[in-house]
Amino acid sequence: MQHLTRDEIRQSLTACGLKATHQRIVVLEAVAELHGSHPTAEDVFQRLRPANPTISLGTVYKTLDTFTETGMLRRVVSEGGSKRYDSNTMTHSHIYCSKTKEIVDFEDKELEQLLIKFFSERQVENFEIKGFSIQLTGCKVEPDKKISITRVSK
Amino acid sequence: MQHLTRDEIRQSLTACGLKATHQRIVVLEAVAELHGSHPTAEDVFQRLRPANPTISLGTVYKTLDTFTETGMLRRVVSEGGSKRYDSNTMTHSHIYCSKTKEIVDFEDKELEQLLIKFFSERQVENFEIKGFSIQLTGCKVEPDKKISITRVSK
DNA sequence: CAGTAAATAAGAATGTTTCTTAACTAGGAA
DNA sequence: TTCCTAGTTAAGAAACATTCTTATTTACTG
């Protein structure tokens, strides 16, 4: 999630066996800059277009796909509409607002531990678990304010 | 999830303030018959077309939307592609196979309790929680066999 | 720096969903 | 029952989202 220089991006592309093209670099930069907003291909395209007026939308689609395959990005599940991407590939969960269509990240080590323990006591047959996440669905109360999660003192 | 007669469907439609039209009845029947497969609008359309050759795909889309709004159905989140629906509106979780694109239901009271307890100790500010679910992502091992979840004896 | 395999731009094609409008129908009132 | 009306539907156009095709360009190899 930290800022990467272009050379660092170049290196991680090569490490994944991908050619370090200008297009791939700027797509990855744009997704990183938009992190937290779970952008669509169109969002990413709009973001990098001013500085890269010749890039094509098809390339953005293809590049995001490629990055998802190599694990450099994740696809975020959503209730439909368009595909959305996340530069945070660590285990984390999402809060979905059905009113504003926002998807808010939320990370909780305690919850993660709880689930790891739970699934260690279960066996999913004929399935290789790659990851898990929780999704909370509901509605924002004040559409203009932020959503945040805090611990309640017992 | 149990079988409903047409009169029972008619009643639940009326209870939701909807006119009990033939189209709504057969759409609801079709989704119920396809339960477990998380059908798309197109799937539902194909299912009920033979017996209802004059129904239009647009009506199926609109009807599924209407049912989702009233809470008679749920929309299942997925990694993109088309919108998928679920006739099971109880709290339950999903296993996603990235290979076959299958979505398998899985229900676990113990997990549900665990999460209820967890969230009772957290406060999500500016957000009204309507529900939660877990998603397991990964890959089927044998594409032709079923996925099942069992408890491991400690 | 030349050769080659891979990647890109552009736009066509495909797939998915919503919108528009005129015709139809369920359910309430007479 | 029959009529009335608001809500619903069929059909297809339109909008939106994604993938595919092909000629051209580019990154990497030696």
Tab-separated table of C-alpha atoms (C1' of nucleotides) in Angstrom:
chain	number	residue	atom	x	y	z
A	1	MET	CA	0.000	0.000	0.000
A	2	GLN	CA	3.068	2.221	0.294
A	3	HIS	CA	4.262	4.468	-2.501
A	4	LEU	CA	6.350	2.661	-5.083
A	5	THR	CA	8.798	4.285	-7.460
A	6	ARG	CA	8.529	3.439	-11.140
A	7	ASP	CA	11.669	1.353	-10.875
A	8	GLU	CA	10.195	-0.632	-8.019
A	9	ILE	CA	7.050	-1.189	-10.072
A	10	ARG	CA	9.221	-2.243	-13.007
A	11	GLN	CA	10.929	-4.777	-10.766
A	12	SER	CA	7.728	-6.282	-9.440
A	13	LEU	CA	6.386	-6.597	-12.972
A	14	THR	CA	9.499	-8.434	-14.072
A	15	ALA	CA	9.294	-10.595	-10.962
A	16	CYS	CA	5.832	-11.686	-12.124
A	17	GLY	CA	7.167	-12.521	-15.555
A	18	LEU	CA	5.531	-9.531	-17.219
A	19	LYS	CA	7.118	-7.050	-19.576
A	20	ALA	CA	7.487	-3.698	-17.849
A	21	THR	CA	5.527	-1.586	-20.289
A	22	HIS	CA	4.623	2.042	-19.716
A	23	GLN	CA	0.930	1.149	-19.761
A	24	ARG	CA	1.288	-1.457	-17.015
A	25	ILE	CA	3.270	0.950	-14.877
A	26	VAL	CA	0.732	3.747	-15.067
A	27	VAL	CA	-2.215	1.396	-14.520
A	28	LEU	CA	-0.609	0.048	-11.375
A	29	GLU	CA	0.168	3.571	-10.203
A	30	ALA	CA	-3.401	4.687	-10.814
A	31	VAL	CA	-4.913	1.783	-8.883
A	32	ALA	CA	-2.539	2.490	-6.001
A	33	GLU	CA	-3.462	6.172	-6.013
A	34	LEU	CA	-7.150	5.246	-5.991
A	35	HIS	CA	-6.718	2.736	-3.193
A	36	GLY	CA	-9.619	2.602	-0.814
A	37	SER	CA	-12.089	3.491	-3.537
A	38	HIS	CA	-12.114	0.070	-5.234
A	39	PRO	CA	-12.041	1.540	-8.725
A	40	THR	CA	-13.544	0.107	-11.901
A	41	ALA	CA	-11.590	-0.164	-15.158
A	42	GLU	CA	-13.302	3.033	-16.257
A	43	ASP	CA	-12.234	4.840	-13.048
A	44	VAL	CA	-8.627	3.808	-13.603
A	45	PHE	CA	-8.835	4.869	-17.250
A	46	GLN	CA	-10.165	8.324	-16.343
A	47	ARG	CA	-7.497	8.701	-13.704
A	48	LEU	CA	-4.524	8.085	-15.952
A	49	ARG	CA	-5.898	9.512	-19.211
A	50	PRO	CA	-4.859	13.163	-18.687
A	51	ALA	CA	-1.200	12.196	-18.341
A	52	ASN	CA	-1.468	9.346	-20.863
A	53	PRO	CA	-3.882	10.450	-23.573
A	54	THR	CA	-3.078	7.630	-25.995
A	55	ILE	CA	-3.786	4.710	-23.668
A	56	SER	CA	-6.809	2.668	-24.626
A	57	LEU	CA	-9.597	1.466	-22.369
A	58	GLY	CA	-9.172	-2.071	-23.674
A	59	THR	CA	-5.601	-2.069	-22.445
A	60	VAL	CA	-6.752	-0.996	-18.996
A	61	TYR	CA	-9.236	-3.876	-18.893
A	62	LYS	CA	-6.653	-6.369	-20.060
A	63	THR	CA	-3.983	-5.075	-17.712
A	64	LEU	CA	-6.239	-5.199	-14.658
A	65	ASP	CA	-7.097	-8.780	-15.592
A	66	THR	CA	-3.453	-9.691	-15.925
A	67	PHE	CA	-2.643	-8.161	-12.546
A	68	THR	CA	-5.491	-10.069	-10.934
A	69	GLU	CA	-4.158	-13.327	-12.353
A	70	THR	CA	-0.662	-12.729	-11.022
A	71	GLY	CA	-2.028	-11.678	-7.635
A	72	MET	CA	-0.725	-8.107	-7.829
A	73	LEU	CA	-4.311	-6.891	-7.482
A	74	ARG	CA	-7.538	-8.370	-6.228
A	75	ARG	CA	-10.974	-8.252	-7.684
A	76	VAL	CA	-13.489	-7.097	-5.101
A	77	VAL	CA	-16.809	-8.886	-5.147
A	78	SER	CA	-19.803	-6.642	-5.481
A	79	GLU	CA	-23.526	-6.859	-6.073
A	80	GLY	CA	-23.158	-6.374	-9.787
A	81	GLY	CA	-22.564	-3.460	-12.074
A	82	SER	CA	-18.913	-3.350	-12.989
A	83	LYS	CA	-15.852	-5.188	-11.839
A	84	ARG	CA	-13.915	-3.412	-9.117
A	85	TYR	CA	-10.297	-3.772	-8.090
A	86	ASP	CA	-8.328	-3.446	-4.892
A	87	SER	CA	-4.621	-2.774	-4.510
A	88	ASN	CA	-4.765	-4.189	-0.996
A	89	THR	CA	-4.098	-7.902	-1.439
A	90	MET	CA	-3.856	-8.641	2.272
A	91	THR	CA	-6.722	-10.389	4.046
A	92	HIS	CA	-9.317	-7.781	4.854
A	93	SER	CA	-13.036	-7.329	4.786
A	94	HIS	CA	-15.512	-4.939	3.255
A	95	ILE	CA	-18.505	-2.916	4.281
A	96	TYR	CA	-21.048	-2.430	1.479
A	97	CYS	CA	-23.487	0.448	1.497
A	98	SER	CA	-26.495	-0.400	-0.636
A	99	LYS	CA	-27.459	3.280	-0.736
A	100	THR	CA	-24.234	4.891	-1.959
A	101	LYS	CA	-22.666	1.711	-3.464
A	102	GLU	CA	-19.530	2.517	-1.499
A	103	ILE	CA	-17.229	-0.290	-0.457
A	104	VAL	CA	-15.213	0.507	2.652
A	105	ASP	CA	-12.197	-1.546	3.691
A	106	PHE	CA	-11.950	-2.835	7.172
A	107	GLU	CA	-9.155	-4.777	8.718
A	108	ASP	CA	-9.299	-6.504	12.071
A	109	LYS	CA	-6.586	-8.872	13.207
A	110	GLU	CA	-8.779	-10.283	15.945
A	111	LEU	CA	-11.477	-11.195	13.452
A	112	GLU	CA	-8.890	-12.694	11.154
A	113	GLN	CA	-7.526	-14.883	13.958
A	114	LEU	CA	-11.052	-15.929	14.893
A	115	LEU	CA	-11.722	-17.093	11.365
A	116	ILE	CA	-8.378	-18.814	10.912
A	117	LYS	CA	-9.109	-20.784	14.067
A	118	PHE	CA	-12.633	-21.568	12.920
A	119	PHE	CA	-11.574	-22.865	9.535
A	120	SER	CA	-8.717	-24.870	10.993
A	121	GLU	CA	-11.414	-26.907	12.741
A	122	ARG	CA	-13.329	-27.422	9.535
A	123	GLN	CA	-12.391	-29.251	6.429
A	124	VAL	CA	-13.660	-28.100	3.083
A	125	GLU	CA	-13.556	-31.146	0.893
A	126	ASN	CA	-12.556	-30.907	-2.744
A	127	PHE	CA	-11.696	-27.239	-2.350
A	128	GLU	CA	-8.414	-25.453	-1.879
A	129	ILE	CA	-9.007	-22.309	0.194
A	130	LYS	CA	-7.063	-19.328	-1.120
A	131	GLY	CA	-8.567	-16.719	1.162
A	132	PHE	CA	-11.615	-15.486	2.967
A	133	SER	CA	-13.283	-12.239	3.726
A	134	ILE	CA	-16.296	-10.906	5.506
A	135	GLN	CA	-18.763	-8.577	4.007
A	136	LEU	CA	-21.069	-6.418	6.026
A	137	THR	CA	-24.095	-5.167	4.144
A	138	GLY	CA	-26.307	-2.301	5.146
A	139	CYS	CA	-26.820	1.408	4.748
A	140	LYS	CA	-24.907	4.511	5.640
A	141	VAL	CA	-26.849	6.708	8.058
A	142	GLU	CA	-25.385	10.094	7.092
A	143	PRO	CA	-24.322	9.791	3.460
A	144	ASP	CA	-21.754	12.575	3.827
A	145	LYS	CA	-19.988	11.240	6.902
A	146	LYS	CA	-17.475	8.431	7.005
A	147	ILE	CA	-18.040	4.924	8.213
A	148	SER	CA	-15.705	3.738	10.943
A	149	ILE	CA	-15.481	0.714	13.165
A	150	THR	CA	-14.571	0.869	16.831
A	151	ARG	CA	-14.398	-1.509	19.724
A	152	VAL	CA	-17.060	-1.315	22.376
A	153	SER	CA	-15.884	-1.521	25.961
A	154	LYS	CA	-17.669	-4.444	27.580
B	1	MET	CA	-36.619	-22.852	0.770
B	2	GLN	CA	-39.637	-25.147	0.961
B	3	HIS	CA	-42.048	-25.640	-1.913
B	4	LEU	CA	-44.721	-22.961	-2.114
B	5	THR	CA	-48.035	-23.324	-3.875
B	6	ARG	CA	-49.060	-20.616	-6.293
B	7	ASP	CA	-51.622	-19.370	-3.793
B	8	GLU	CA	-48.956	-19.068	-1.133
B	9	ILE	CA	-46.761	-17.142	-3.572
B	10	ARG	CA	-49.746	-14.944	-4.415
B	11	GLN	CA	-50.191	-14.202	-0.726
B	12	SER	CA	-46.586	-13.304	-0.116
B	13	LEU	CA	-46.630	-10.989	-3.120
B	14	THR	CA	-49.698	-9.217	-1.809
B	15	ALA	CA	-48.101	-9.039	1.630
B	16	CYS	CA	-45.237	-7.122	0.038
B	17	GLY	CA	-47.649	-4.729	-1.613
B	18	LEU	CA	-47.090	-6.166	-5.086
B	19	LYS	CA	-49.733	-7.177	-7.604
B	20	ALA	CA	-49.791	-10.943	-7.946
B	21	THR	CA	-49.132	-11.169	-11.666
B	22	HIS	CA	-48.490	-14.388	-13.520
B	23	GLN	CA	-44.993	-13.198	-14.437
B	24	ARG	CA	-44.025	-12.555	-10.832
B	25	ILE	CA	-45.324	-15.939	-9.770
B	26	VAL	CA	-43.381	-17.872	-12.371
B	27	VAL	CA	-40.196	-15.876	-11.784
B	28	LEU	CA	-40.342	-16.639	-8.079
B	29	GLU	CA	-41.034	-20.306	-8.797
B	30	ALA	CA	-38.112	-20.490	-11.202
B	31	VAL	CA	-35.657	-18.919	-8.736
B	32	ALA	CA	-36.846	-21.337	-6.053
B	33	GLU	CA	-36.418	-24.309	-8.394
B	34	LEU	CA	-32.909	-23.127	-9.260
B	35	HIS	CA	-31.986	-22.604	-5.630
B	36	GLY	CA	-28.403	-23.423	-4.836
B	37	SER	CA	-27.246	-22.431	-8.300
B	38	HIS	CA	-27.460	-18.651	-7.756
B	39	PRO	CA	-29.004	-17.988	-11.144
B	40	THR	CA	-28.628	-14.926	-13.324
B	41	ALA	CA	-31.597	-13.165	-14.901
B	42	GLU	CA	-30.796	-15.044	-18.092
B	43	ASP	CA	-30.807	-18.403	-16.245
B	44	VAL	CA	-34.205	-17.650	-14.776
B	45	PHE	CA	-35.485	-16.549	-18.170
B	46	GLN	CA	-34.323	-19.770	-19.850
B	47	ARG	CA	-35.865	-21.821	-17.065
B	48	LEU	CA	-39.359	-20.426	-17.341
B	49	ARG	CA	-39.454	-19.700	-21.078
B	50	PRO	CA	-40.637	-23.142	-22.269
B	51	ALA	CA	-43.780	-22.926	-20.135
B	52	ASN	CA	-44.134	-19.156	-20.607
B	53	PRO	CA	-43.033	-18.359	-24.136
B	54	THR	CA	-44.328	-14.782	-24.157
B	55	ILE	CA	-42.497	-13.524	-21.082
B	56	SER	CA	-39.807	-10.967	-21.826
B	57	LEU	CA	-36.275	-10.864	-20.489
B	58	GLY	CA	-36.752	-7.256	-19.406
B	59	THR	CA	-39.594	-8.328	-17.168
B	60	VAL	CA	-37.380	-10.958	-15.558
B	61	TYR	CA	-34.726	-8.309	-14.842
B	62	LYS	CA	-37.257	-5.902	-13.422
B	63	THR	CA	-39.012	-8.561	-11.365
B	64	LEU	CA	-35.779	-9.840	-9.814
B	65	ASP	CA	-34.939	-6.250	-8.914
B	66	THR	CA	-38.324	-5.724	-7.332
B	67	PHE	CA	-37.981	-8.912	-5.296
B	68	THR	CA	-34.537	-7.868	-4.111
B	69	GLU	CA	-35.917	-4.530	-2.939
B	70	THR	CA	-38.715	-6.152	-0.962
B	71	GLY	CA	-36.314	-8.683	0.536
B	72	MET	CA	-37.988	-11.726	-1.049
B	73	LEU	CA	-34.694	-12.506	-2.773
B	74	ARG	CA	-31.081	-11.591	-2.240
B	75	ARG	CA	-28.469	-10.526	-4.678
B	76	VAL	CA	-25.323	-12.592	-4.303
B	77	VAL	CA	-22.089	-10.680	-4.593
B	78	SER	CA	-19.719	-12.028	-7.174
B	79	GLU	CA	-16.504	-11.097	-8.912
B	80	GLY	CA	-18.282	-9.500	-11.818
B	81	GLY	CA	-19.998	-10.774	-14.901
B	82	SER	CA	-23.718	-10.820	-14.318
B	83	LYS	CA	-25.889	-10.281	-11.285
B	84	ARG	CA	-26.845	-13.447	-9.478
B	85	TYR	CA	-29.750	-14.116	-7.161
B	86	ASP	CA	-30.414	-16.328	-4.187
B	87	SER	CA	-33.760	-17.519	-2.887
B	88	ASN	CA	-32.169	-18.205	0.487
B	89	THR	CA	-32.524	-14.953	2.400
B	90	MET	CA	-31.280	-16.358	5.697
B	91	THR	CA	-27.762	-15.561	6.907
B	92	HIS	CA	-25.393	-17.876	5.132
B	93	SER	CA	-22.025	-17.827	3.459
B	94	HIS	CA	-20.598	-18.687	0.088
B	95	ILE	CA	-17.697	-20.590	-1.346
B	96	TYR	CA	-16.442	-19.208	-4.667
B	97	CYS	CA	-14.532	-21.336	-7.104
B	98	SER	CA	-12.433	-19.135	-9.355
B	99	LYS	CA	-12.007	-22.023	-11.787
B	100	THR	CA	-15.622	-23.044	-12.391
B	101	LYS	CA	-17.244	-19.779	-11.237
B	102	GLU	CA	-19.505	-21.849	-9.015
B	103	ILE	CA	-20.920	-20.341	-5.855
B	104	VAL	CA	-21.738	-22.926	-3.200
B	105	ASP	CA	-23.889	-22.113	-0.180
B	106	PHE	CA	-22.693	-22.980	3.225
B	107	GLU	CA	-24.449	-22.500	6.478
B	108	ASP	CA	-22.886	-22.884	9.883
B	109	LYS	CA	-24.700	-21.856	13.035
B	110	GLU	CA	-21.498	-21.921	15.045
B	111	LEU	CA	-19.820	-19.497	12.653
B	112	GLU	CA	-22.904	-17.310	12.697
B	113	GLN	CA	-22.841	-17.151	16.500
B	114	LEU	CA	-19.138	-16.390	16.469
B	115	LEU	CA	-19.706	-13.436	14.195
B	116	ILE	CA	-22.742	-12.143	16.034
B	117	LYS	CA	-20.679	-12.123	19.204
B	118	PHE	CA	-17.763	-10.441	17.458
B	119	PHE	CA	-19.853	-7.650	15.998
B	120	SER	CA	-21.706	-7.102	19.261
B	121	GLU	CA	-18.331	-6.041	20.654
B	122	ARG	CA	-17.704	-3.649	17.810
B	123	GLN	CA	-19.529	-0.558	16.814
B	124	VAL	CA	-19.741	0.446	13.188
B	125	GLU	CA	-20.305	4.166	13.228
B	126	ASN	CA	-22.599	5.829	10.725
B	127	PHE	CA	-23.656	2.454	9.352
B	128	GLU	CA	-26.714	0.333	9.946
B	129	ILE	CA	-25.762	-3.325	9.576
B	130	LYS	CA	-28.356	-5.335	7.685
B	131	GLY	CA	-26.422	-8.555	7.460
B	132	PHE	CA	-23.084	-10.205	7.020
B	133	SER	CA	-21.635	-13.122	5.217
B	134	ILE	CA	-18.348	-14.837	4.713
B	135	GLN	CA	-16.889	-15.698	1.412
B	136	LEU	CA	-14.276	-18.332	0.914
B	137	THR	CA	-12.342	-18.033	-2.299
B	138	GLY	CA	-10.268	-20.696	-3.907
B	139	CYS	CA	-10.361	-23.503	-6.406
B	140	LYS	CA	-12.139	-26.795	-6.706
B	141	VAL	CA	-9.722	-29.712	-6.799
B	142	GLU	CA	-11.814	-32.160	-8.825
B	143	PRO	CA	-14.090	-30.067	-11.018
B	144	ASP	CA	-16.653	-32.863	-11.297
B	145	LYS	CA	-16.989	-33.631	-7.608
B	146	LYS	CA	-18.940	-31.651	-5.080
B	147	ILE	CA	-17.588	-29.298	-2.454
B	148	SER	CA	-18.590	-30.092	1.125
B	149	ILE	CA	-17.605	-28.805	4.501
B	150	THR	CA	-17.105	-31.022	7.520
B	151	ARG	CA	-15.931	-30.604	11.055
B	152	VAL	CA	-12.514	-31.915	11.987
B	153	SER	CA	-12.238	-33.801	15.261
B	154	LYS	CA	-9.628	-32.036	17.354
C	1	DC	C1'	21.215	-2.937	-32.601
C	2	DA	C1'	18.460	-6.534	-34.928
C	3	DG	C1'	15.072	-10.152	-34.221
C	4	DT	C1'	11.144	-11.921	-31.959
C	5	DA	C1'	7.536	-12.637	-28.952
C	6	DA	C1'	4.536	-10.062	-26.424
C	7	DA	C1'	1.751	-5.977	-25.784
C	8	DT	C1'	-0.980	-2.109	-27.482
C	9	DA	C1'	-4.515	1.080	-29.974
C	10	DA	C1'	-8.571	1.270	-32.239
C	11	DG	C1'	-12.694	-0.058	-32.946
C	12	DA	C1'	-15.843	-3.947	-33.908
C	13	DA	C1'	-18.394	-7.399	-31.612
C	14	DT	C1'	-20.534	-9.376	-27.731
C	15	DG	C1'	-22.815	-9.484	-23.435
C	16	DT	C1'	-25.559	-7.356	-19.740
C	17	DT	C1'	-28.862	-4.164	-17.981
C	18	DT	C1'	-31.951	-0.310	-18.179
C	19	DC	C1'	-35.171	2.598	-20.466
C	20	DT	C1'	-39.262	3.873	-23.352
C	21	DT	C1'	-43.782	3.382	-24.851
C	22	DA	C1'	-47.973	1.422	-26.116
C	23	DA	C1'	-50.820	-2.412	-24.811
C	24	DC	C1'	-52.538	-5.185	-21.113
C	25	DT	C1'	-54.196	-6.803	-16.487
C	26	DA	C1'	-55.035	-7.219	-11.367
C	27	DG	C1'	-57.659	-5.616	-7.999
C	28	DG	C1'	-60.822	-2.150	-6.101
C	29	DA	C1'	-65.271	0.293	-6.711
C	30	DA	C1'	-69.859	0.549	-8.439
D	1	DT	C1'	-70.386	-8.817	-12.679
D	2	DT	C1'	-68.422	-4.979	-15.183
D	3	DC	C1'	-65.780	-0.800	-15.288
D	4	DC	C1'	-61.863	1.949	-14.062
D	5	DT	C1'	-57.291	2.930	-13.096
D	6	DA	C1'	-52.811	2.444	-11.470
D	7	DG	C1'	-49.440	-0.615	-11.973
D	8	DT	C1'	-47.343	-4.110	-14.971
D	9	DT	C1'	-45.717	-6.095	-19.202
D	10	DA	C1'	-43.697	-7.004	-24.148
D	11	DA	C1'	-40.783	-5.460	-27.420
D	12	DG	C1'	-37.148	-3.360	-28.859
D	13	DA	C1'	-34.080	0.643	-28.551
D	14	DA	C1'	-30.507	2.511	-25.875
D	15	DA	C1'	-26.916	2.551	-22.584
D	16	DC	C1'	-23.398	0.483	-20.346
D	17	DA	C1'	-19.633	-3.032	-19.606
D	18	DT	C1'	-16.388	-6.228	-21.422
D	19	DT	C1'	-13.931	-8.995	-24.744
D	20	DC	C1'	-12.089	-9.842	-29.235
D	21	DT	C1'	-9.564	-8.898	-33.674
D	22	DT	C1'	-5.852	-7.178	-36.262
D	23	DA	C1'	-2.264	-4.296	-37.696
D	24	DT	C1'	1.271	-1.807	-35.468
D	25	DT	C1'	4.494	-0.979	-31.887
D	26	DT	C1'	7.507	-2.134	-28.068
D	27	DA	C1'	10.398	-4.560	-24.523
D	28	DC	C1'	13.649	-7.721	-23.958
D	29	DT	C1'	17.158	-11.248	-25.800
D	30	DG	C1'	21.352	-12.180	-27.597
